[in-house]
Short mmCIF file of C-alpha atoms in Angstrom, two decimals:
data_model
loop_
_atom_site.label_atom_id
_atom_site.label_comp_id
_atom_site.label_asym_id
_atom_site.label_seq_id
_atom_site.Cartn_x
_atom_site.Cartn_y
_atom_site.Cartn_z
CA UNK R 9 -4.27 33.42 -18.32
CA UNK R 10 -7.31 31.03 -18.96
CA UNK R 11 -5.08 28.01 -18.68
CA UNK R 12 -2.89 29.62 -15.56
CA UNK R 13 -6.42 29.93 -13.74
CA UNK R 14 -7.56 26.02 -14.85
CA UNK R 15 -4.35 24.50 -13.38
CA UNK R 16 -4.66 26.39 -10.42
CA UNK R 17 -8.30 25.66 -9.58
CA UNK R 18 -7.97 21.75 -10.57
CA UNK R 19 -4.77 21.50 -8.28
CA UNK R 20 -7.02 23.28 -5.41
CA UNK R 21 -9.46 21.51 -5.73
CA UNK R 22 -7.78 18.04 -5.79
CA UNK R 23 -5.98 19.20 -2.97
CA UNK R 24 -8.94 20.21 -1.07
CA UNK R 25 -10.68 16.61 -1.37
CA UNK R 26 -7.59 14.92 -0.70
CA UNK R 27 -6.95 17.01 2.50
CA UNK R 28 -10.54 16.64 4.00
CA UNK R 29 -10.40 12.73 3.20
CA UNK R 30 -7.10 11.97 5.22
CA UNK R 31 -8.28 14.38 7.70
CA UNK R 32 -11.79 12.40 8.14
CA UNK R 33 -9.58 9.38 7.96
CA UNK R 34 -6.95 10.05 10.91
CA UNK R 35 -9.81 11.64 13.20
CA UNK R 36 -11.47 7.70 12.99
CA UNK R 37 -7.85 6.36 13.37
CA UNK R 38 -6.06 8.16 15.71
CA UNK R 39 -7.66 7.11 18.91
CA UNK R 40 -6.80 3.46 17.80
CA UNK R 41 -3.09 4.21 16.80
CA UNK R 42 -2.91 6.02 20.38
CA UNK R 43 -4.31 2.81 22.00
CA UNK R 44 -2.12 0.59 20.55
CA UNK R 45 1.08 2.51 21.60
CA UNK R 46 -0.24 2.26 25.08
CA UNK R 47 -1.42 -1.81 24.79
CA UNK R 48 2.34 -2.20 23.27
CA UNK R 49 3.25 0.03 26.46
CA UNK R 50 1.29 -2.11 29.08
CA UNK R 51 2.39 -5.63 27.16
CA UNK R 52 5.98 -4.75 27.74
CA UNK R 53 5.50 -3.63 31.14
CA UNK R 54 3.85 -7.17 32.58
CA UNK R 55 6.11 -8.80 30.14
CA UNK R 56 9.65 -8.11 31.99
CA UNK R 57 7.08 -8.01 35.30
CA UNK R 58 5.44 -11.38 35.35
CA UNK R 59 3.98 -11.56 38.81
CA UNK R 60 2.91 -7.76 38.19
CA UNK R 61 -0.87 -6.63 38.03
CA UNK R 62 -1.08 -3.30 38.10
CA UNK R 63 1.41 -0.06 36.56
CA UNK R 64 0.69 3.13 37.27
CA UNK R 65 3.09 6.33 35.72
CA UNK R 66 5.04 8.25 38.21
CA UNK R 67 4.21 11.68 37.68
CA UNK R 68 7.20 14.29 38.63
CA UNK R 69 10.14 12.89 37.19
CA UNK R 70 11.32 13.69 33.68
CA UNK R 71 11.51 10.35 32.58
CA UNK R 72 8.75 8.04 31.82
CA UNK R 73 8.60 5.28 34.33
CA UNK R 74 6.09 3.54 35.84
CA UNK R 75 5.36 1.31 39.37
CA UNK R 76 4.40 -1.49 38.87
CA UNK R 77 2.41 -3.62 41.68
CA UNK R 78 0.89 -7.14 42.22
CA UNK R 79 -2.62 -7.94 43.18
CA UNK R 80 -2.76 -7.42 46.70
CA UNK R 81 -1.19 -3.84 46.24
CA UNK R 82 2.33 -4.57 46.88
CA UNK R 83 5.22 -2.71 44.70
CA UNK R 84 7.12 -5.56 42.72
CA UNK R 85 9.46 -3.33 41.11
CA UNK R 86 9.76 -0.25 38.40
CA UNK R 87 9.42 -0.68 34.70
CA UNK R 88 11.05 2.23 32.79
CA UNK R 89 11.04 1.88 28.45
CA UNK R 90 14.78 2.94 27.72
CA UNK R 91 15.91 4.41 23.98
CA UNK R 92 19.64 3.95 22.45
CA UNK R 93 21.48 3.48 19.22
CA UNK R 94 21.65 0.14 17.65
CA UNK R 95 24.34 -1.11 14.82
CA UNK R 96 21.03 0.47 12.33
CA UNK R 97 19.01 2.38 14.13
CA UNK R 98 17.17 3.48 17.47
CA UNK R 99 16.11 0.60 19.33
CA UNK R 100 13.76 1.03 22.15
CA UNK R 101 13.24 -1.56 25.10
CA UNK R 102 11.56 -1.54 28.21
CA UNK R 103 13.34 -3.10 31.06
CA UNK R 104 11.83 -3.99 34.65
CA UNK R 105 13.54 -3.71 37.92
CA UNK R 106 12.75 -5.34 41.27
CA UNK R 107 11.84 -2.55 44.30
CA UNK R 108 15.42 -2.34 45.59
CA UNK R 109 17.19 -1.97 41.92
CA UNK R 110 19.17 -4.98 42.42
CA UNK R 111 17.62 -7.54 40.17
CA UNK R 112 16.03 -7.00 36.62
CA UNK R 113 13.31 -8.90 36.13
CA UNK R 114 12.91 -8.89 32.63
CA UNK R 115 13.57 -7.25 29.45
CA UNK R 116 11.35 -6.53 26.35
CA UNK R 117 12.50 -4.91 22.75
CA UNK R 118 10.02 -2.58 22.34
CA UNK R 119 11.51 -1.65 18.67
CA UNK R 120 14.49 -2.51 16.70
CA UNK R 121 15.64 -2.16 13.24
CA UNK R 122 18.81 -4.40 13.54
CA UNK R 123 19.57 -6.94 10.72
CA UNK R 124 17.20 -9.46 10.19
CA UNK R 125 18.94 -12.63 11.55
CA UNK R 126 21.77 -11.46 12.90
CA UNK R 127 21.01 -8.04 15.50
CA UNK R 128 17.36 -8.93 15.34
CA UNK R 129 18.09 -12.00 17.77
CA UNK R 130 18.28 -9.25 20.67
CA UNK R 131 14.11 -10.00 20.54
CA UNK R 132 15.74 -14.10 21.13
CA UNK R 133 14.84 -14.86 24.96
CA UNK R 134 18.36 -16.75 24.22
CA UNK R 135 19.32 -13.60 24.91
CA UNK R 136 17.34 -11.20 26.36
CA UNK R 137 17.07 -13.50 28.93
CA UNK R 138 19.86 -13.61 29.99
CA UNK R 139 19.35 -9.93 31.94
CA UNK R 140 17.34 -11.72 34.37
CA UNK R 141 20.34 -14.00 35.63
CA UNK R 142 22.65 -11.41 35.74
CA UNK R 143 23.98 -9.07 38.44
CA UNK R 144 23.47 -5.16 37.36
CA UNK R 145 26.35 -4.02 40.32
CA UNK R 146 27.87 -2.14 39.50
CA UNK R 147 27.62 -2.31 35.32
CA UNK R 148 26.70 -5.34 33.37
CA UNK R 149 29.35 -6.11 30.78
CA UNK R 150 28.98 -7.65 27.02
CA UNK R 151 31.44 -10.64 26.92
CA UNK R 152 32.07 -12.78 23.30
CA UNK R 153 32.09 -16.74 23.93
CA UNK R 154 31.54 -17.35 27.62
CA UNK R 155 30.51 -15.63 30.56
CA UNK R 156 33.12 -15.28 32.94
CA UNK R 157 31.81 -13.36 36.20
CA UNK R 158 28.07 -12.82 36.96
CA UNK R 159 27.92 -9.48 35.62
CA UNK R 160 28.46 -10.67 32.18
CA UNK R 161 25.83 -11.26 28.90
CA UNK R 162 27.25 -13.19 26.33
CA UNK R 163 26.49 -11.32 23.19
CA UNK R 164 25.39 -12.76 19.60
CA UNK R 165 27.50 -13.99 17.01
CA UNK R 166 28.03 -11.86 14.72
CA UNK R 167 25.85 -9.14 16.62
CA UNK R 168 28.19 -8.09 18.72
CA UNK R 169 27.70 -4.27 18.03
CA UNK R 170 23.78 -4.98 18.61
CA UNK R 171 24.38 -6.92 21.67
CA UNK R 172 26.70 -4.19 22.93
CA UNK R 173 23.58 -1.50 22.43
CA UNK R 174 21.35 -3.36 24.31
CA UNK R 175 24.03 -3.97 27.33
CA UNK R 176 24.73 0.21 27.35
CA UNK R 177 21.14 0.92 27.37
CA UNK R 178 20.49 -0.97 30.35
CA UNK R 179 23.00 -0.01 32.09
CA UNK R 180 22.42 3.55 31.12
CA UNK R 181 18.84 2.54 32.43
CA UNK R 182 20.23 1.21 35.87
CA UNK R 183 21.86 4.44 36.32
CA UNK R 184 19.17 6.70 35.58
CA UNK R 185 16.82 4.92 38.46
CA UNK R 186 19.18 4.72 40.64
CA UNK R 187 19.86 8.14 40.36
CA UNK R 188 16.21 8.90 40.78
CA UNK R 189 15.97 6.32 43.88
CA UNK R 190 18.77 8.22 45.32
CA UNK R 191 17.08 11.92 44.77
CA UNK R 192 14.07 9.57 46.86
CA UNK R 193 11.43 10.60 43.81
CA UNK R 194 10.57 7.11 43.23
CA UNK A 3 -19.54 -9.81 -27.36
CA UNK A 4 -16.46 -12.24 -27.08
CA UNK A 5 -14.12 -10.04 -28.93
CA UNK A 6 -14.32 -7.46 -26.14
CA UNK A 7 -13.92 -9.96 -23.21
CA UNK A 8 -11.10 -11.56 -24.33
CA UNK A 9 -9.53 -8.06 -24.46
CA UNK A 10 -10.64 -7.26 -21.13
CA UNK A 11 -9.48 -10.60 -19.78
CA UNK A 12 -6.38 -9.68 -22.06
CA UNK A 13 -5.83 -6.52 -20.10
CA UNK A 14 -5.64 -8.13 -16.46
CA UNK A 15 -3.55 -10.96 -17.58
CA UNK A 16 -0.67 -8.64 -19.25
CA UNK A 17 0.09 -7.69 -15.30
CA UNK A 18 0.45 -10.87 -14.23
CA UNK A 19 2.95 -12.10 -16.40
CA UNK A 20 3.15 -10.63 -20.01
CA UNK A 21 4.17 -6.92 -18.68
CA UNK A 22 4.41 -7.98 -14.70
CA UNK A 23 5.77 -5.06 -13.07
CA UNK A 24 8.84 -6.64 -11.61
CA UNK A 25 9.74 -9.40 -13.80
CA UNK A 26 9.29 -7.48 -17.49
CA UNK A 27 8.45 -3.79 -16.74
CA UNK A 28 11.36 -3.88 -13.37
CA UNK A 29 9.93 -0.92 -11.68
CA UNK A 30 9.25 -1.28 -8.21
CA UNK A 31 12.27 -2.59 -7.34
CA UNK A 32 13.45 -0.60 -4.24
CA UNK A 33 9.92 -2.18 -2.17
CA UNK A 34 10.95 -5.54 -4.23
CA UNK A 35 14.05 -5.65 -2.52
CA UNK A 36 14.04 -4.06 1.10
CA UNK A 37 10.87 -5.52 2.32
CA UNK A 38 10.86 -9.29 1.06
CA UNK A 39 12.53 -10.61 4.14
CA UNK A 40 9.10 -12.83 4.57
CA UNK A 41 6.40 -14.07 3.17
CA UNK A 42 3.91 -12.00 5.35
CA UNK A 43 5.86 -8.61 4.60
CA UNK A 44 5.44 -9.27 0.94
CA UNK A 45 2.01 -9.74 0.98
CA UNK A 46 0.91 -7.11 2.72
CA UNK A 47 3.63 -4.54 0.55
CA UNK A 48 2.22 -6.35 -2.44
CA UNK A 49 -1.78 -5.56 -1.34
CA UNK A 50 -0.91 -2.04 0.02
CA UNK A 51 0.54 -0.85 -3.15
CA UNK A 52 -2.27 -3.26 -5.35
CA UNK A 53 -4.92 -1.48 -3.43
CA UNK A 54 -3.21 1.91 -4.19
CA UNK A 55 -2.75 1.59 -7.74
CA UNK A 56 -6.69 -0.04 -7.57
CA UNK A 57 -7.59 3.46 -6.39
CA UNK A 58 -5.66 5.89 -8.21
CA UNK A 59 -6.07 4.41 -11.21
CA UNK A 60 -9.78 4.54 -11.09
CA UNK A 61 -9.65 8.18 -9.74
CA UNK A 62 -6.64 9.34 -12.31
CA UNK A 63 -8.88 8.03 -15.19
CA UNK A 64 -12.60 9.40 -14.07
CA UNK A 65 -10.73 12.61 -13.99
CA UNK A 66 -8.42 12.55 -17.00
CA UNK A 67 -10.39 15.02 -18.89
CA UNK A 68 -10.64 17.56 -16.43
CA UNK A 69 -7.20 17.87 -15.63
CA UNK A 70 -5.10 20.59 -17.97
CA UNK A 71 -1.91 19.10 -19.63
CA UNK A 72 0.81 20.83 -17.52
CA UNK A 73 -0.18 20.18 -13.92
CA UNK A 74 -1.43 16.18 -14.70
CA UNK A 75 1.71 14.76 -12.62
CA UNK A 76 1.42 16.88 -9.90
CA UNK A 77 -2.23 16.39 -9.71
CA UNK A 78 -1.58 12.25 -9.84
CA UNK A 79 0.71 12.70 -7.68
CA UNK A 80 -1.52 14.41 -5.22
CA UNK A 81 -4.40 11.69 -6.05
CA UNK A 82 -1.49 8.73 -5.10
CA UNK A 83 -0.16 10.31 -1.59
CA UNK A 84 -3.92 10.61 -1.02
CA UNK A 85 -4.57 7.13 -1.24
CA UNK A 86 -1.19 5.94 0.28
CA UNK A 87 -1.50 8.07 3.04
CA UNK A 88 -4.76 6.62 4.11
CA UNK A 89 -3.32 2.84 3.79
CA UNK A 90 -0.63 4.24 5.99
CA UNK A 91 -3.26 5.17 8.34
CA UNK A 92 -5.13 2.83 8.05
CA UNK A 93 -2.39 -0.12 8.74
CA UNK A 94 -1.28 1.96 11.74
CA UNK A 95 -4.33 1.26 13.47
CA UNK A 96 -5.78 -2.08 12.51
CA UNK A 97 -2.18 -3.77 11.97
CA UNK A 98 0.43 -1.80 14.17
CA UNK A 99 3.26 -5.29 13.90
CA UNK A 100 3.03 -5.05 9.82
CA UNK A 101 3.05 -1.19 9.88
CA UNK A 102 5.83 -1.71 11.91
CA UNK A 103 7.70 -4.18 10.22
CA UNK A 104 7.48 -2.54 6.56
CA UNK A 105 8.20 0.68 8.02
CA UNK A 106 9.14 3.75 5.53
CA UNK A 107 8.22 1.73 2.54
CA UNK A 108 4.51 2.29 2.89
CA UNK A 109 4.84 6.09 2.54
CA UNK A 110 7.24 5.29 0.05
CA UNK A 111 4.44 3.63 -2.08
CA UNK A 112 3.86 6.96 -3.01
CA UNK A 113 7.20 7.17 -5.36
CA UNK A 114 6.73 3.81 -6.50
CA UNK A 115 6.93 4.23 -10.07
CA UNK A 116 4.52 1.47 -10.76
CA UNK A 117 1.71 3.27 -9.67
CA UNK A 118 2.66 6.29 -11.46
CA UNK A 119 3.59 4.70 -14.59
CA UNK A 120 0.16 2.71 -14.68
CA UNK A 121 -1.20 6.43 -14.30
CA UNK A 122 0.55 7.69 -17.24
CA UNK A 123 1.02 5.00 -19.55
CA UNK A 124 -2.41 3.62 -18.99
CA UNK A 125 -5.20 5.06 -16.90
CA UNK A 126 -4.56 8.53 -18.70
CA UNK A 127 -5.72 6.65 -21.75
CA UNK A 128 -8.32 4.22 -21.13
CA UNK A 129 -11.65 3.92 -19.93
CA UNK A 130 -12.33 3.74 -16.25
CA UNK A 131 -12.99 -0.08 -16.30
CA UNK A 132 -10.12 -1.11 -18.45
CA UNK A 133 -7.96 1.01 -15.67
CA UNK A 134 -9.63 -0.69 -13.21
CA UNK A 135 -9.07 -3.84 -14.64
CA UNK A 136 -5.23 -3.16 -15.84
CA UNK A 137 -4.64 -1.88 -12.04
CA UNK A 138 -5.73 -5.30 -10.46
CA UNK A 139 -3.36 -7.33 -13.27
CA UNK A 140 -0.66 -5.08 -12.64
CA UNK A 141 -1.50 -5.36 -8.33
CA UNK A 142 -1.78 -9.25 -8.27
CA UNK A 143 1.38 -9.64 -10.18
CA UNK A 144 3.22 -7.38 -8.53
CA UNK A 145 1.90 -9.03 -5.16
CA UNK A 146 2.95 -12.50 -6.86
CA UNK A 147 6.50 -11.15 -7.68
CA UNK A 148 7.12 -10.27 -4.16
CA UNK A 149 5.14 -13.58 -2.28
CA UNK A 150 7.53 -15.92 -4.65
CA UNK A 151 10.36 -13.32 -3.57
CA UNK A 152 9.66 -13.52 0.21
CA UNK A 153 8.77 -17.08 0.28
CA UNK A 154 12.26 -17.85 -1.39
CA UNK A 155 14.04 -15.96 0.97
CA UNK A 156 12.51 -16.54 4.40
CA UNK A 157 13.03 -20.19 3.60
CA UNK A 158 16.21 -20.32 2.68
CA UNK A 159 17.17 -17.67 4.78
CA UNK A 160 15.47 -18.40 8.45
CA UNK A 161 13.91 -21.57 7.21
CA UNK A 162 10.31 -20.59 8.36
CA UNK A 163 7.55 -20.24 6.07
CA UNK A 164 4.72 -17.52 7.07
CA UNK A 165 6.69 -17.77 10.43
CA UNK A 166 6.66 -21.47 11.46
CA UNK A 167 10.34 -23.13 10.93
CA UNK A 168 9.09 -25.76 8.18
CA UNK A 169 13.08 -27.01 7.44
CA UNK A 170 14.65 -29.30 10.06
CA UNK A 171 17.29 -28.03 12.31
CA UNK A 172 20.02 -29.90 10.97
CA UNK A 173 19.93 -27.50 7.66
CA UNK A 174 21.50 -24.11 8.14
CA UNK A 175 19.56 -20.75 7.84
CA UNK A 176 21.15 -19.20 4.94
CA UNK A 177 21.77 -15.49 6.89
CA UNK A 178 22.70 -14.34 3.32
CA UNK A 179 18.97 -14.65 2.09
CA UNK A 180 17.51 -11.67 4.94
CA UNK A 181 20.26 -9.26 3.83
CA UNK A 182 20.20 -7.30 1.24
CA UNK A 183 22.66 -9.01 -0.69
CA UNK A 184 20.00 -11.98 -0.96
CA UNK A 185 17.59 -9.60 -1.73
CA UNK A 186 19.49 -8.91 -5.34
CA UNK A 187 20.81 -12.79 -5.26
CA UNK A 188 16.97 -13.77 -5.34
CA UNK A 189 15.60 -11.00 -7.65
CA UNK A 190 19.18 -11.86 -10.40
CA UNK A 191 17.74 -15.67 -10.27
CA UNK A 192 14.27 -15.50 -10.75
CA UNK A 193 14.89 -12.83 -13.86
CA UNK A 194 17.15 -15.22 -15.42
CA UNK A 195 14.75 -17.75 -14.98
CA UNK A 196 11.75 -15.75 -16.40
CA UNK A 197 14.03 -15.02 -19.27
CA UNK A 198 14.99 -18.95 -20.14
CA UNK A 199 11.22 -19.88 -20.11
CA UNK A 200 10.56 -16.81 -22.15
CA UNK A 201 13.56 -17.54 -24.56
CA UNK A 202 12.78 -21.18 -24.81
CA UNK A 203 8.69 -20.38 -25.42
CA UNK A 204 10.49 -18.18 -28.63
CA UNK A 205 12.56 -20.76 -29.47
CA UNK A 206 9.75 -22.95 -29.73
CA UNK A 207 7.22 -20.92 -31.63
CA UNK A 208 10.10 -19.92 -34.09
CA UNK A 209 11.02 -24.01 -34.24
CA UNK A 210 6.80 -24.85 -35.11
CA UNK A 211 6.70 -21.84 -37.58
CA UNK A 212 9.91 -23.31 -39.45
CA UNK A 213 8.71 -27.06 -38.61
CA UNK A 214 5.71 -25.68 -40.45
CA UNK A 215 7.07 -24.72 -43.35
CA UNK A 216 9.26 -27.69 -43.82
CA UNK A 217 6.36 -29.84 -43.09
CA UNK A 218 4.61 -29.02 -46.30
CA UNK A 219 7.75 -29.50 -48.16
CA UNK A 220 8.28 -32.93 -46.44
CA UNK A 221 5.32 -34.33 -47.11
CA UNK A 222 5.74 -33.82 -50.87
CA UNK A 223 9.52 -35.50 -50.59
CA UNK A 224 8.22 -38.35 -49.10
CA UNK A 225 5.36 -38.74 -51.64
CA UNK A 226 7.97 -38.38 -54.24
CA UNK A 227 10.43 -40.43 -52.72
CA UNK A 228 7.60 -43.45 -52.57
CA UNK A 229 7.14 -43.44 -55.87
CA UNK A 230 10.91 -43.44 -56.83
CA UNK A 231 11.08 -46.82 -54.94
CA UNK A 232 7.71 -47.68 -56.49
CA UNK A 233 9.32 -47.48 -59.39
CA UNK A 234 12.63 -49.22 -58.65
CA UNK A 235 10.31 -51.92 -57.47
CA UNK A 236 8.71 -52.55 -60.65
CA UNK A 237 11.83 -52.39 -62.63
CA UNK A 238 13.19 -55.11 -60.62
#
């Protein structure tokens, strides 16, 4: 019984210090971990919006999206941070639109856990520049080789799956705002 | 005075390379191979679990007497996610792109059977400084292992070092090297290679210790065989 009540106590007790101490640790650290979400957040959004100053979050709409404006107040186009499966995982990317949906002006991989060399090279601006050249109407297609019409991104070698992801979740994107432009809630 | 300090010094320098944890001990290995893609991810895996085992160690052995037989894994255990789940933390906030890039395997420091093992085999035994000191040995050469891992493969395989492409374009990334598969490729080399210098360091001792012996004998054949021809000399 003696022993039964040591083990117990010393396992309490451990437990209790170790608790308190991450506890005291994450209240210091979470403010910063929040902050750096939201700089990775605002990065991304003036990344695929160059000439943008300003974002501001439309409230009302289920999806997270944000308005994005230039210095003198005028809207430059819509950033929205889209989420899809990859060849390995979920990767996350935030794509910017001019005002009237037809161009995109930019797209950023937010986060990625393709294979290092070969799906990682979606982060290439080889690449993911590309999106800014191409025509989203009606659906951007992933072609191997050579582009043949101007709705086509020419994926990577041997990425094709990866390449693939990142075409569906822009288009998937695309829909989803112009959905929302249609329904006139943004 | 100088008998202690050479075992003290004795004690760091087994982690580095008499018992390093992944060349002789191989535990570890799982970290070893999934997050040596680069030198940088290395490094930081290799300080992150260094600074863990620093910790626990130190903890594990101020506390060894306290703690009754039966529950002393579960109770390291709890001491190690402690500590792991503060680097964790930590990392998160100060360096989001590393957290980010070694992913799962910092919680995962937690299983890492170095750390554990160091807590069982040794801190459980030995005096608070010796831990301390056995814990840094067995941190630097772990983080050694995996920088000589990482720097292997991100230049063979994306022919950067630390990030900046130090190999000219006309020489191929090896792709092979960032995959897994170069992961074991890299790991399979550098053991066999530990192992010839290690063989060949036996071989040599074992050669001196026989030269040795045949040395004495020598000596004595020549000294005989000089005064053979001595001999024949005078007869002539």
């Amino acid at each position: 019984m003696r022993t039964v009540i040591h083990m117990l106590a010393t396992l309490l007790i451990i437990g209790a210090i170790s608790g308190g101490l991450i506890a005291g640790i994450f209240d210091v650290a979470h403010p910063k971990i929040v902050q750096n979400a939201q700089r990775e957040t605002e990065r991304a959004i003036f990344v695929v919006h160059p000439e943008g100053k300003k974002q501001e979050k439309i409230s009302g709409v289920a999806q997270e999206i944000y308005k994005v404006s230039d210095d003198k107040g005028n809207t430059v186009g819509y950033a929205m941070p889209c989420k899809g499966n990859g060849f390995q995982g979920v990767i996350t990317l935030m794509m910017g639109v001019s005002a009237d949906l037809k161009k995109i002006t930019g797209i950023s991989v937010i986060d990625q856990t393709e294979t290092p060399g070969l799906g990682s090279e979606i982060l290439n601006e080889s690449f993911s520049g590309q999106f800014k050249t191409v025509n989203p109407e009606p659906e951007i297609f992933g072609k191997k080789g050579a582009k043949e019409t101007d709705n086509d991104i020419v994926t990577i070698t041997g990425a094709t799956i990866s390449s693939k992801a990142v075409v569906r979740i822009v288009n998937e994107g695309m829909a989803a705002m112009r959905k929302l432009k249609k329904e006139g809630k943004i | 005075m100088s008998k202690t300090q050479t075992r003290y010094s004795e004690v760091f320098m087994n982690g580095i390379w008499k018992q390093n944890p992944i060349f002789k001990q191989v535990l570890g290995t799982c970290p070893t191979l999934a997050v040596t893609v680069s030198v940088i991810n290395g490094f930081a895996m290799g300080v992150a679990t260094a600074f863990v085992l620093l910790f626990s160690s130190m903890i594990i052995s101020l506390i060894k007497k306290l703690i009754p037989n039966q529950v002393r894994i579960a109770a390291y255990i709890v001491v190690i996610a402690t500590f792991v789940t503060i680097v964790d933390i930590v990392m998160k906030a100060q360096f989001p792109d590393l957290s980010k890039a070694l992913g799962p395997f910092i919680p995962l420091i937690i299983v890492n059977c170095i750390i554990l093992g160091r807590a069982e085999a040794f801190a459980s035994k030995n005096t608070v400084g010796r831990s301390i000191l056995d814990a840094l040995g067995m941190g630097a050469g772990f983080t050694l292992a995996l920088l000589v891992i990482g720097g292997i493969r991100e230049v063979l395989g994306s022919s950067k070092f630390l990030g900046t492409v130090i190999l000219p374009a006309t020489v191929e990334p090896m792709l092979i090297f960032i995959l897994p598969a170069g992961a074991f490729l890299t790991l399979g080399i550098l053991f066999g290679t530990a192992n010839h210098f290690e063989e060949k360091k036996k071989a040599k001792e074992i050669q001196r210790a026989i030269d040795n012996q045949m040395g004495a004998k020598n000596v004595n054949v020549t000294a005989a065989e000089t005064t053979e021809t001595a001999e024949k000399e005078k007869e002539a």
